[in-house]
């Protein structure tokens, strides 16, 4: 890249940051002022059929789930939502702490500093919304698994030592959930109005966060050393498979609480079935970005395949064996 091209790219990046920062000022939401929590329509009844799993979802389609009493179907569905929200707000806690670490060493006048702080504030509002929903559901959920909580310290440190790797982690958490929420909102299904309100607020603000994480990688990855690029290429599929797994599969507590039989799970979540495809679809954008940034090589491709999260991009990677 010539010096001129580099300067043009820097300008485009700074323009994007100032657009995103402006959007955060003119289009943002407050967890309490903008959600009518006490509206009768928003009351949470655990037996509400709108909480039942969709009949074409992995677990919702099974004979086992369909043969449960209606109240149990609804309660299980709500429990799954609440479990995701708790895991989601804990993920956002890691994300916020990582962003603050990243911002800590930014120089005066950095446009990234301002945008990162807008994002931290927005994530704090999301976590307030999610926690309020969890509280109002009256259901108990454990959140992230102990191994993920343990790994969170390392992720936060990475934001300072190796920001590109941190932003791959960020996309691994934000992209799949954004995909799921957008798909649900577009489906035209009868979604509980409180849940719909929360999802709409979330996808609106996440669009900015995703845009920032992607552009940050586009901006910084080309300048990384070979060793750093290799480290991302190998670590990315492991991180993404773990993150998508947390969000796209029923958590252990749910399996235990509802005694979901192992053979039912094995069949519903086969890697070569529709659930496996849904996971691959949810990772499509981040996978295509990594291909584009030349962060998929023959070695890492084997890891992607092994986890069952690889799909050929529109244009096949030049490094494919
Ligand atoms: Fe969020
Ligand atoms: Fe976000």
Tab-separated table of C-alpha atoms in Angstrom, residues 97-310:
chain	number	residue	atom	x	y	z
A	97	UNK	CA	-14.020	-3.964	30.302
A	98	UNK	CA	-12.000	-4.852	27.205
A	99	UNK	CA	-13.072	-1.654	25.442
A	100	UNK	CA	-12.054	0.404	28.472
A	101	UNK	CA	-8.664	-1.334	28.507
A	102	UNK	CA	-8.302	-0.544	24.833
A	103	UNK	CA	-9.271	3.124	25.318
A	104	UNK	CA	-6.932	3.505	28.305
A	105	UNK	CA	-3.829	3.975	26.180
A	106	UNK	CA	-5.346	5.931	23.304
A	107	UNK	CA	-3.740	9.334	22.748
A	108	UNK	CA	-5.528	12.668	23.229
A	109	UNK	CA	-7.604	13.592	20.219
A	110	UNK	CA	-8.112	9.974	19.132
A	111	UNK	CA	-11.516	9.616	17.408
A	112	UNK	CA	-11.514	5.980	18.543
A	113	UNK	CA	-11.612	7.109	22.181
A	114	UNK	CA	-14.912	8.903	21.761
A	115	UNK	CA	-16.551	6.110	19.783
A	116	UNK	CA	-15.356	3.400	22.177
A	117	UNK	CA	-16.888	5.317	25.091
A	118	UNK	CA	-20.195	5.665	23.228
A	119	UNK	CA	-20.155	1.904	22.725
A	120	UNK	CA	-19.395	1.201	26.390
A	121	UNK	CA	-22.359	3.388	27.395
A	122	UNK	CA	-24.672	1.622	24.927
A	123	UNK	CA	-23.573	-1.801	26.147
A	124	UNK	CA	-24.259	-0.709	29.726
A	125	UNK	CA	-27.823	0.226	28.699
A	126	UNK	CA	-28.235	-3.184	27.005
A	127	UNK	CA	-27.072	-4.972	30.115
A	128	UNK	CA	-29.562	-3.014	32.235
A	129	UNK	CA	-32.331	-4.074	29.819
A	130	UNK	CA	-31.298	-7.720	29.814
A	131	UNK	CA	-30.920	-7.858	33.595
A	132	UNK	CA	-34.339	-6.240	34.083
A	133	UNK	CA	-35.893	-8.874	31.800
A	134	UNK	CA	-34.101	-11.658	33.720
A	135	UNK	CA	-35.350	-10.223	37.039
A	136	UNK	CA	-38.930	-9.896	35.822
A	137	UNK	CA	-39.001	-13.449	34.451
A	138	UNK	CA	-38.624	-14.827	37.991
A	139	UNK	CA	-36.452	-17.625	36.558
A	140	UNK	CA	-32.986	-18.480	37.765
A	141	UNK	CA	-30.179	-18.881	35.253
A	142	UNK	CA	-26.439	-19.347	35.714
A	143	UNK	CA	-25.076	-17.225	32.842
A	144	UNK	CA	-21.768	-18.136	31.239
A	145	UNK	CA	-20.166	-21.456	32.126
A	146	UNK	CA	-17.280	-21.440	34.644
A	147	UNK	CA	-14.656	-22.032	31.951
A	148	UNK	CA	-15.852	-19.017	29.995
A	149	UNK	CA	-15.864	-16.855	33.109
A	150	UNK	CA	-12.283	-17.981	33.762
A	151	UNK	CA	-11.225	-17.175	30.180
A	152	UNK	CA	-12.766	-13.709	30.395
A	153	UNK	CA	-9.721	-12.272	32.232
A	154	UNK	CA	-7.484	-13.287	29.352
A	155	UNK	CA	-9.835	-11.681	26.826
A	156	UNK	CA	-9.848	-8.378	28.724
A	157	UNK	CA	-6.036	-8.326	28.837
A	158	UNK	CA	-5.963	-9.074	25.122
A	159	UNK	CA	-7.792	-5.820	24.396
A	160	UNK	CA	-4.663	-3.980	25.464
A	161	UNK	CA	-1.950	-6.388	24.313
A	162	UNK	CA	-3.449	-7.684	21.067
A	163	UNK	CA	-6.526	-5.623	20.097
A	164	UNK	CA	-7.114	-7.356	16.742
A	165	UNK	CA	-7.596	-10.692	18.505
A	166	UNK	CA	-9.920	-8.996	20.996
A	167	UNK	CA	-12.071	-7.602	18.160
A	168	UNK	CA	-12.356	-11.071	16.597
A	169	UNK	CA	-13.728	-12.211	19.971
A	170	UNK	CA	-16.115	-9.236	19.932
A	171	UNK	CA	-17.444	-10.204	16.505
A	172	UNK	CA	-17.752	-13.814	17.667
A	173	UNK	CA	-20.108	-12.649	20.421
A	174	UNK	CA	-21.999	-9.935	18.571
A	175	UNK	CA	-22.416	-11.320	15.072
A	176	UNK	CA	-24.252	-14.601	15.830
A	177	UNK	CA	-26.713	-12.988	18.243
A	178	UNK	CA	-27.345	-10.139	15.825
A	179	UNK	CA	-28.032	-12.671	13.076
A	180	UNK	CA	-30.489	-14.565	15.305
A	181	UNK	CA	-32.318	-11.398	16.381
A	182	UNK	CA	-32.574	-10.019	12.853
A	183	UNK	CA	-33.860	-13.345	11.558
A	184	UNK	CA	-36.502	-13.491	14.316
A	185	UNK	CA	-37.628	-9.886	13.712
A	186	UNK	CA	-37.866	-10.426	9.952
A	187	UNK	CA	-39.766	-13.700	10.291
A	188	UNK	CA	-43.076	-11.921	10.948
A	189	UNK	CA	-43.784	-14.294	13.842
A	190	UNK	CA	-45.805	-13.351	16.883
A	191	UNK	CA	-43.043	-12.258	19.268
A	192	UNK	CA	-43.811	-11.122	22.845
A	193	UNK	CA	-43.891	-7.284	22.624
A	194	UNK	CA	-41.370	-6.729	25.431
A	195	UNK	CA	-38.943	-9.099	23.782
A	196	UNK	CA	-39.523	-7.464	20.422
A	197	UNK	CA	-38.858	-3.998	21.861
A	198	UNK	CA	-35.603	-5.166	23.443
A	199	UNK	CA	-34.469	-6.881	20.243
A	200	UNK	CA	-35.239	-3.840	18.083
A	201	UNK	CA	-33.256	-1.543	20.359
A	202	UNK	CA	-30.432	-4.040	20.420
A	203	UNK	CA	-30.086	-4.610	16.656
A	204	UNK	CA	-30.193	-0.849	16.013
A	205	UNK	CA	-27.208	-0.172	18.265
A	206	UNK	CA	-25.356	-3.390	17.470
A	207	UNK	CA	-25.185	-2.366	13.806
A	208	UNK	CA	-22.781	0.388	14.886
A	209	UNK	CA	-20.743	-1.895	17.139
A	210	UNK	CA	-20.359	-4.471	14.376
A	211	UNK	CA	-19.382	-1.833	11.890
A	212	UNK	CA	-16.700	-0.511	14.250
A	213	UNK	CA	-15.237	-3.962	15.034
A	214	UNK	CA	-15.088	-4.871	11.336
A	215	UNK	CA	-13.502	-1.614	10.266
A	216	UNK	CA	-11.047	-1.770	13.122
A	217	UNK	CA	-9.860	-5.145	11.834
A	218	UNK	CA	-9.696	-3.879	8.235
A	219	UNK	CA	-7.658	-0.948	9.453
A	220	UNK	CA	-5.182	-2.807	11.652
A	221	UNK	CA	-4.776	-6.389	10.378
A	222	UNK	CA	-2.781	-5.495	7.218
A	223	UNK	CA	-0.090	-3.900	9.424
A	224	UNK	CA	0.306	-6.879	11.787
A	225	UNK	CA	3.376	-9.104	11.883
A	226	UNK	CA	3.257	-12.574	10.319
A	227	UNK	CA	3.305	-14.159	13.775
A	228	UNK	CA	0.302	-12.120	14.905
A	229	UNK	CA	-1.611	-12.921	11.732
A	230	UNK	CA	-0.868	-16.608	12.158
A	231	UNK	CA	-2.007	-16.448	15.794
A	232	UNK	CA	-5.349	-14.900	14.769
A	233	UNK	CA	-5.858	-17.380	11.928
A	234	UNK	CA	-5.517	-20.334	14.301
A	235	UNK	CA	-7.278	-18.851	17.336
A	236	UNK	CA	-10.234	-17.322	15.469
A	237	UNK	CA	-12.056	-20.565	14.554
A	238	UNK	CA	-11.621	-21.869	18.121
A	239	UNK	CA	-13.023	-18.662	19.596
A	240	UNK	CA	-15.876	-18.416	17.092
A	241	UNK	CA	-16.928	-22.057	17.507
A	242	UNK	CA	-16.984	-21.611	21.290
A	243	UNK	CA	-18.914	-18.342	21.183
A	244	UNK	CA	-21.460	-19.504	18.609
A	245	UNK	CA	-21.873	-22.763	20.546
A	246	UNK	CA	-22.806	-20.836	23.688
A	247	UNK	CA	-25.480	-18.887	21.878
A	248	UNK	CA	-26.851	-21.443	19.445
A	249	UNK	CA	-27.067	-24.594	21.584
A	250	UNK	CA	-29.125	-25.206	24.728
A	251	UNK	CA	-26.972	-24.530	27.800
A	252	UNK	CA	-26.233	-27.290	30.292
A	253	UNK	CA	-28.575	-25.894	32.935
A	254	UNK	CA	-31.511	-26.097	30.520
A	255	UNK	CA	-30.707	-29.685	29.540
A	256	UNK	CA	-30.611	-30.603	33.232
A	257	UNK	CA	-33.678	-28.631	34.320
A	258	UNK	CA	-35.906	-30.121	31.620
A	259	UNK	CA	-34.242	-33.506	31.408
A	260	UNK	CA	-33.721	-33.204	27.678
A	261	UNK	CA	-32.682	-36.699	26.534
A	262	UNK	CA	-29.210	-37.019	25.026
A	263	UNK	CA	-30.373	-38.724	21.816
A	264	UNK	CA	-32.851	-35.853	21.236
A	265	UNK	CA	-30.021	-33.318	21.551
A	266	UNK	CA	-27.650	-35.330	19.377
A	267	UNK	CA	-30.232	-35.533	16.603
A	268	UNK	CA	-31.466	-31.927	16.897
A	269	UNK	CA	-27.980	-30.369	16.893
A	270	UNK	CA	-26.209	-32.529	14.303
A	271	UNK	CA	-23.422	-30.577	12.601
A	272	UNK	CA	-24.660	-31.765	9.213
A	273	UNK	CA	-28.302	-30.915	10.011
A	274	UNK	CA	-30.233	-27.607	9.934
A	275	UNK	CA	-28.909	-26.550	13.369
A	276	UNK	CA	-25.313	-26.926	12.181
A	277	UNK	CA	-26.178	-24.870	9.122
A	278	UNK	CA	-27.776	-22.198	11.324
A	279	UNK	CA	-24.497	-21.889	13.272
A	280	UNK	CA	-22.506	-21.622	10.034
A	281	UNK	CA	-24.954	-19.003	8.738
A	282	UNK	CA	-24.665	-16.987	11.937
A	283	UNK	CA	-20.877	-16.842	11.453
A	284	UNK	CA	-20.997	-16.049	7.755
A	285	UNK	CA	-20.185	-12.351	7.991
A	286	UNK	CA	-17.228	-12.713	10.327
A	287	UNK	CA	-15.932	-15.741	8.399
A	288	UNK	CA	-16.085	-13.859	5.098
A	289	UNK	CA	-14.297	-10.910	6.697
A	290	UNK	CA	-11.466	-13.127	7.932
A	291	UNK	CA	-11.148	-14.704	4.478
A	292	UNK	CA	-11.034	-11.240	2.987
A	293	UNK	CA	-8.263	-10.214	5.383
A	294	UNK	CA	-6.302	-13.338	4.413
A	295	UNK	CA	-6.642	-14.793	7.899
A	296	UNK	CA	-7.676	-18.248	6.703
A	297	UNK	CA	-4.809	-20.487	5.577
A	298	UNK	CA	-4.562	-24.253	4.944
A	299	UNK	CA	-3.731	-24.957	8.604
A	300	UNK	CA	-6.540	-22.871	10.071
A	301	UNK	CA	-8.996	-24.102	7.454
A	302	UNK	CA	-8.664	-27.571	8.972
A	303	UNK	CA	-9.646	-26.142	12.355
A	304	UNK	CA	-12.689	-24.382	10.862
A	305	UNK	CA	-13.753	-27.657	9.240
A	306	UNK	CA	-13.120	-29.702	12.349
A	307	UNK	CA	-15.509	-27.492	14.349
A	308	UNK	CA	-18.085	-27.723	11.555
A	309	UNK	CA	-18.204	-23.938	11.107
A	310	UNK	CA	-16.707	-23.647	7.629
